[in-house]
CSV table of C-alpha atoms in Angstrom, one decimal:
chain,number,residue,atom,x,y,z
A,1,MET,CA,5.8,-22.6,-3.5
A,2,THR,CA,6.5,-20.9,-0.2
A,3,GLY,CA,5.8,-17.2,-1.0
A,4,PHE,CA,3.0,-14.8,-0.5
A,5,SER,CA,0.8,-14.4,-3.5
A,6,PHE,CA,-1.1,-11.6,-5.2
A,7,ASN,CA,-3.8,-12.2,-7.9
A,8,PHE,CA,-5.5,-9.4,-9.7
A,9,THR,CA,-8.2,-8.7,-12.3
A,10,SER,CA,-9.0,-5.5,-14.1
A,11,PHE,CA,-10.5,-4.3,-17.4
A,12,PHE,CA,-7.4,-6.1,-18.7
A,13,LEU,CA,-6.5,-8.5,-15.9
A,14,LEU,CA,-7.1,-10.1,-12.5
A,15,LEU,CA,-4.4,-10.2,-9.9
A,16,SER,CA,-4.0,-13.1,-7.6
A,17,CYS,CA,-1.6,-13.8,-4.7
A,18,PHE,CA,-0.9,-16.9,-2.8
A,19,GLY,CA,1.7,-18.4,-0.4
A,20,THR,CA,2.2,-19.8,3.1
A,21,GLY,CA,1.7,-16.4,4.8
A,22,GLU,CA,4.5,-17.4,7.2
A,23,SER,CA,7.5,-15.8,5.6
A,24,SER,CA,6.6,-14.8,2.1
A,25,PHE,CA,3.9,-13.3,-0.1
A,26,CYS,CA,3.0,-14.2,-3.6
A,27,ILE,CA,2.1,-12.1,-6.7
A,28,LYS,CA,1.9,-13.3,-10.2
A,29,PHE,CA,1.6,-11.1,-13.3
A,30,SER,CA,1.9,-10.6,-17.0
A,31,SER,CA,0.8,-7.7,-19.1
A,32,PRO,CA,-0.2,-4.9,-19.1
A,33,GLU,CA,3.1,-3.1,-18.9
A,34,ILE,CA,2.2,-1.0,-15.9
A,35,PHE,CA,3.2,-3.8,-13.6
A,36,SER,CA,6.7,-4.0,-15.1
A,37,VAL,CA,7.5,-1.2,-12.5
A,38,LEU,CA,7.6,-4.1,-10.0
A,39,ASN,CA,10.6,-5.5,-11.8
A,40,THR,CA,12.7,-2.5,-10.6
A,41,GLY,CA,13.9,-1.4,-7.2
A,42,VAL,CA,14.6,-3.1,-3.9
A,43,LEU,CA,11.5,-5.4,-4.0
A,44,SER,CA,12.3,-6.7,-7.5
A,45,LYS,CA,15.1,-8.9,-6.0
A,46,GLU,CA,12.5,-10.8,-4.0
A,47,LEU,CA,9.8,-11.0,-6.7
A,48,GLY,CA,9.4,-14.7,-7.3
A,49,LYS,CA,11.0,-15.6,-4.0
A,50,SER,CA,9.3,-13.9,-1.0
A,51,PHE,CA,6.2,-12.9,-3.1
A,52,PHE,CA,4.6,-13.8,-6.4
A,53,ILE,CA,2.2,-12.1,-8.8
A,54,ASP,CA,-0.4,-13.6,-11.2
A,55,CYS,CA,-2.4,-11.6,-13.6
A,56,TYR,CA,-5.7,-12.8,-15.2
A,57,ASP,CA,-7.1,-11.3,-18.3
A,58,ILE,CA,-10.8,-10.6,-18.0
A,59,ARG,CA,-11.2,-10.4,-21.7
A,60,LYS,CA,-10.7,-14.1,-22.0
A,61,HIS,CA,-14.2,-14.3,-20.5
A,62,ALA,CA,-15.7,-11.7,-22.8
A,63,VAL,CA,-19.5,-12.1,-23.5
A,64,ASN,CA,-19.0,-12.0,-27.3
A,65,LYS,CA,-16.4,-12.3,-30.0
A,66,HIS,CA,-15.8,-8.6,-29.9
A,67,GLY,CA,-14.2,-8.9,-26.5
A,68,GLN,CA,-17.0,-7.1,-24.6
A,69,ILE,CA,-16.7,-7.1,-20.8
A,70,ASP,CA,-18.6,-3.9,-20.0
A,71,SER,CA,-21.9,-2.2,-20.9
A,72,LYS,CA,-24.0,0.9,-20.3
A,73,PRO,CA,-25.4,1.3,-16.8
A,74,TYR,CA,-29.1,0.6,-16.1
A,75,GLY,CA,-31.0,3.8,-15.3
A,76,GLY,CA,-28.7,5.8,-17.5
A,77,GLY,CA,-25.6,7.8,-16.7
A,78,GLU,CA,-22.1,8.4,-17.9
A,79,GLY,CA,-19.5,5.8,-18.9
A,80,MET,CA,-19.6,2.0,-18.9
A,81,VAL,CA,-19.9,-0.6,-16.1
A,82,MET,CA,-17.9,-3.8,-16.0
A,83,MET,CA,-20.2,-6.9,-16.3
A,84,PRO,CA,-20.4,-9.4,-13.4
A,85,LYS,CA,-20.1,-12.6,-15.4
A,86,PRO,CA,-16.6,-12.0,-16.9
A,87,LEU,CA,-15.3,-11.0,-13.5
A,88,LYS,CA,-16.9,-14.1,-11.9
A,89,ASN,CA,-15.4,-16.4,-14.5
A,90,SER,CA,-12.0,-14.7,-14.2
A,91,LEU,CA,-12.1,-15.2,-10.4
A,92,LYS,CA,-12.9,-18.9,-10.9
A,93,ASP,CA,-9.7,-19.2,-12.9
A,94,ILE,CA,-7.8,-18.8,-9.6
A,95,PRO,CA,-7.7,-22.0,-7.5
A,96,LYS,CA,-9.7,-21.6,-4.3
A,97,SER,CA,-6.6,-22.3,-2.2
A,98,LYS,CA,-4.9,-19.4,-3.8
A,99,ALA,CA,-7.6,-16.8,-4.2
A,100,GLY,CA,-7.5,-15.7,-0.6
A,101,HIS,CA,-8.8,-12.3,0.5
A,102,VAL,CA,-10.6,-10.6,-2.4
A,103,ILE,CA,-10.2,-6.8,-2.6
A,104,TYR,CA,-11.9,-4.4,-5.0
A,105,LEU,CA,-9.8,-1.3,-5.4
A,106,SER,CA,-12.4,1.4,-5.4
A,107,PRO,CA,-12.8,5.1,-4.5
A,108,GLN,CA,-15.8,4.0,-2.4
A,109,GLY,CA,-13.5,1.8,-0.3
A,110,LYS,CA,-11.9,2.3,3.1
A,111,LYS,CA,-8.8,4.4,2.8
A,112,LEU,CA,-5.6,2.4,2.9
A,113,ASN,CA,-3.2,3.1,5.7
A,114,GLN,CA,-0.1,1.5,7.3
A,115,THR,CA,-2.2,-0.5,9.8
A,116,LYS,CA,-4.2,-2.1,7.0
A,117,VAL,CA,-1.0,-2.7,4.9
A,118,VAL,CA,0.6,-4.7,7.8
A,119,GLU,CA,-2.6,-6.6,8.3
A,120,LEU,CA,-2.7,-7.6,4.6
A,121,SER,CA,0.9,-8.7,4.7
A,122,LYS,CA,0.1,-11.4,7.2
A,123,LYS,CA,-2.5,-13.0,4.9
A,124,LYS,CA,-1.5,-16.1,2.8
A,125,SER,CA,-2.9,-14.6,-0.4
A,126,ILE,CA,-4.8,-11.7,-1.9
A,127,THR,CA,-6.8,-11.1,-5.0
A,128,LEU,CA,-7.1,-7.6,-6.3
A,129,ILE,CA,-10.0,-6.5,-8.5
A,130,CYS,CA,-9.0,-3.5,-10.6
A,131,GLY,CA,-11.9,-1.6,-11.9
A,132,ARG,CA,-12.2,0.9,-14.8
A,133,TYR,CA,-14.6,3.6,-16.0
A,134,GLU,CA,-17.8,3.8,-13.9
A,135,GLY,CA,-16.9,0.8,-11.8
A,136,ILE,CA,-18.1,-2.8,-11.7
A,137,ASP,CA,-21.6,-4.3,-11.3
A,138,GLN,CA,-22.6,-4.2,-7.6
A,139,ARG,CA,-23.9,-7.7,-7.7
A,140,PHE,CA,-20.4,-9.0,-8.2
A,141,ILE,CA,-19.1,-6.9,-5.3
A,142,ASP,CA,-21.9,-8.2,-3.0
A,143,SER,CA,-21.3,-11.8,-3.9
A,144,TYR,CA,-17.5,-12.1,-4.3
A,145,VAL,CA,-15.6,-9.2,-2.8
A,146,ASP,CA,-14.4,-9.4,0.9
A,147,GLU,CA,-13.3,-5.8,1.1
A,148,GLU,CA,-13.2,-2.5,-0.8
A,149,ILE,CA,-10.0,-0.4,-0.5
A,150,SER,CA,-9.2,3.1,-1.7
A,151,ILE,CA,-5.7,4.6,-1.9
A,152,GLY,CA,-6.9,8.2,-1.4
A,153,ASP,CA,-9.5,10.8,-2.0
A,154,PHE,CA,-8.8,11.3,-5.7
A,155,VAL,CA,-9.6,9.7,-9.0
A,156,ILE,CA,-7.2,7.8,-11.3
A,157,SER,CA,-7.8,6.1,-14.6
A,158,GLY,CA,-7.9,2.5,-13.4
A,159,GLY,CA,-7.4,0.2,-10.4
A,160,GLU,CA,-4.1,-1.1,-11.9
A,161,PHE,CA,-2.3,2.1,-10.5
A,162,ALA,CA,-3.8,1.5,-7.1
A,163,ALA,CA,-2.8,-2.2,-7.3
A,164,VAL,CA,0.8,-1.3,-7.8
A,165,CYS,CA,0.8,1.0,-4.8
A,166,LEU,CA,-0.9,-1.6,-2.6
A,167,ILE,CA,1.4,-4.4,-3.8
A,168,ASP,CA,4.6,-2.4,-3.1
A,169,ALA,CA,3.4,-1.3,0.4
A,170,VAL,CA,2.3,-4.8,1.4
A,171,ALA,CA,5.4,-6.6,0.0
A,172,ARG,CA,7.7,-4.3,2.0
A,173,ASN,CA,6.3,-5.8,5.2
A,174,ILE,CA,6.8,-9.4,4.2
A,175,PRO,CA,9.6,-10.9,6.2
A,176,GLY,CA,12.7,-11.1,4.0
A,177,ALA,CA,11.4,-8.8,1.3
A,178,ILE,CA,13.6,-5.9,2.6
A,179,GLY,CA,17.1,-6.7,3.6
A,180,ASN,CA,17.2,-4.4,6.6
A,181,LYS,CA,14.0,-5.0,8.6
A,182,ASP,CA,14.7,-2.0,10.8
A,183,SER,CA,14.2,0.3,7.8
A,184,VAL,CA,10.6,-1.0,7.6
A,185,LEU,CA,10.1,-0.7,11.4
A,186,ASN,CA,11.3,2.9,11.4
A,187,ASP,CA,9.4,4.0,8.3
A,188,THR,CA,6.9,6.9,8.4
A,189,PHE,CA,3.6,5.6,9.8
A,190,SER,CA,5.2,2.5,11.2
A,191,ASN,CA,4.5,3.8,14.7
A,192,GLY,CA,1.6,6.0,13.6
A,193,LEU,CA,3.8,9.1,13.3
A,194,LEU,CA,5.7,10.9,10.5
A,195,LYS,CA,9.4,10.3,10.2
A,196,GLY,CA,11.6,13.1,11.3
A,197,HIS,CA,14.2,15.0,9.3
A,198,VAL,CA,17.2,13.0,7.9
A,199,TYR,CA,20.7,14.3,6.9
A,200,THR,CA,23.8,13.1,5.1
A,201,ARG,CA,27.1,14.4,3.7
A,202,PRO,CA,28.3,17.1,3.5
A,203,GLU,CA,28.1,18.5,7.0
A,204,LYS,CA,27.5,22.0,5.6
A,205,PHE,CA,25.3,22.7,2.5
A,206,GLU,CA,24.8,26.3,1.4
A,207,GLU,CA,25.7,27.5,4.9
A,208,ILE,CA,23.2,25.2,6.5
A,209,GLU,CA,24.7,22.7,8.9
A,210,VAL,CA,23.6,19.3,10.1
A,211,PRO,CA,22.2,19.5,13.6
A,212,GLU,CA,25.1,19.2,16.0
A,213,VAL,CA,23.6,16.4,18.1
A,214,LEU,CA,23.6,14.1,15.1
A,215,LEU,CA,27.4,14.5,14.9
A,216,SER,CA,28.0,14.0,18.6
A,217,GLY,CA,28.2,10.2,18.7
A,218,ASN,CA,25.9,10.3,21.8
A,219,HIS,CA,23.4,7.6,20.8
A,220,SER,CA,21.0,8.4,23.7
A,221,LYS,CA,20.8,12.1,22.7
A,222,ILE,CA,20.5,11.2,19.0
A,223,LYS,CA,17.6,8.8,19.8
A,224,ASP,CA,15.8,11.5,21.8
A,225,TRP,CA,16.4,14.1,19.0
A,226,ASN,CA,14.9,11.7,16.4
A,227,THR,CA,12.0,10.9,18.6
A,228,LEU,CA,11.3,14.6,19.2
A,229,ASN,CA,11.8,15.6,15.6
A,230,SER,CA,9.3,12.9,14.5
A,231,LEU,CA,6.8,14.3,17.0
A,232,ILE,CA,7.4,17.9,15.9
A,233,GLN,CA,6.9,17.1,12.2
A,234,THR,CA,3.7,15.1,13.0
A,235,LYS,CA,2.4,18.0,15.2
A,236,LEU,CA,3.1,20.6,12.5
A,237,ARG,CA,2.1,18.6,9.4
A,238,ARG,CA,-0.4,15.9,10.5
A,239,PRO,CA,-1.7,16.8,13.9
A,240,ASP,CA,-4.6,14.5,13.3
A,241,LEU,CA,-2.3,11.5,13.6
A,242,LEU,CA,-1.5,12.4,17.2
A,243,ASN,CA,-5.1,11.9,18.1
A,244,LYS,CA,-4.8,8.3,16.9
A,245,VAL,CA,-1.6,7.3,18.7
A,246,LYS,CA,-1.0,6.5,22.3
A,247,LEU,CA,2.2,8.2,23.1
A,248,THR,CA,4.7,6.8,25.7
A,249,LYS,CA,5.5,8.8,28.8
A,250,LYS,CA,8.9,9.7,27.2
A,251,GLN,CA,7.2,11.0,24.0
A,252,LYS,CA,4.7,13.0,26.0
A,253,LYS,CA,7.5,14.6,28.0
A,254,LEU,CA,9.6,15.5,25.0
A,255,LEU,CA,6.6,17.0,23.2
A,256,GLU,CA,5.4,19.0,26.2
A,257,GLU,CA,8.9,20.4,26.7
A,258,TRP,CA,9.1,21.4,23.1
A,259,GLU,CA,5.7,23.0,23.2
A,260,SER,CA,6.5,25.0,26.3
A,261,LYS,CA,9.7,26.3,24.7
A,262,ASP,CA,7.9,27.1,21.5
A,263,ILE,CA,5.3,29.2,23.3
A,264,LEU,CA,8.1,31.1,25.1
């Protein structure tokens, strides 16, 4: 197998990924149905080629015949906590050579961003632990998890939803997964900034015309317009991003000229 690989576990499954890390990424999966979304869209064409997915059912390692894998938290509190032993045994189902970097998808984790996505896409394989309810036993996290990641400051029903988001984002950055690599390089956040406005046919829609420069055929001016528009949208919508990016002299000049005109 020459692809990148994802492995994952959750209340229902564990996801594991493996591959060479050179040109492809691997994800393997089976039920639940939520992961069937990965069978659609642009990336679906490369699933099983550039990357592979494996799912591991934690219930196969339940502590009793009733399929129990969680229990009430010590010290009291709401909800149920996933037990460490079923998780540990599920993780052991994955060959050590394929387990790779183990991630627990958790609201307590570091927030996922494009820099982290690109970093993960360069790994040979990833295992995603998808939690449910009140989370998983801390002892498993301390012993087996390499990193905790959150997809945002909000709560969802389970880590499987977060896993789908992470897989899609990471897989896009695997060489060969997207036909036109420039579309990935020019994505929002690819350079730390928001992408600017885009337009298509017709040239006039409800009396609103496409910016004249985009119809000019002057590639230099179009490039400057796109660069400036990206900076403007970032300045207006996500000014915090500008504090994290080192702008080029050209970008600084374009932004300063726009700001001076805006003030006037």
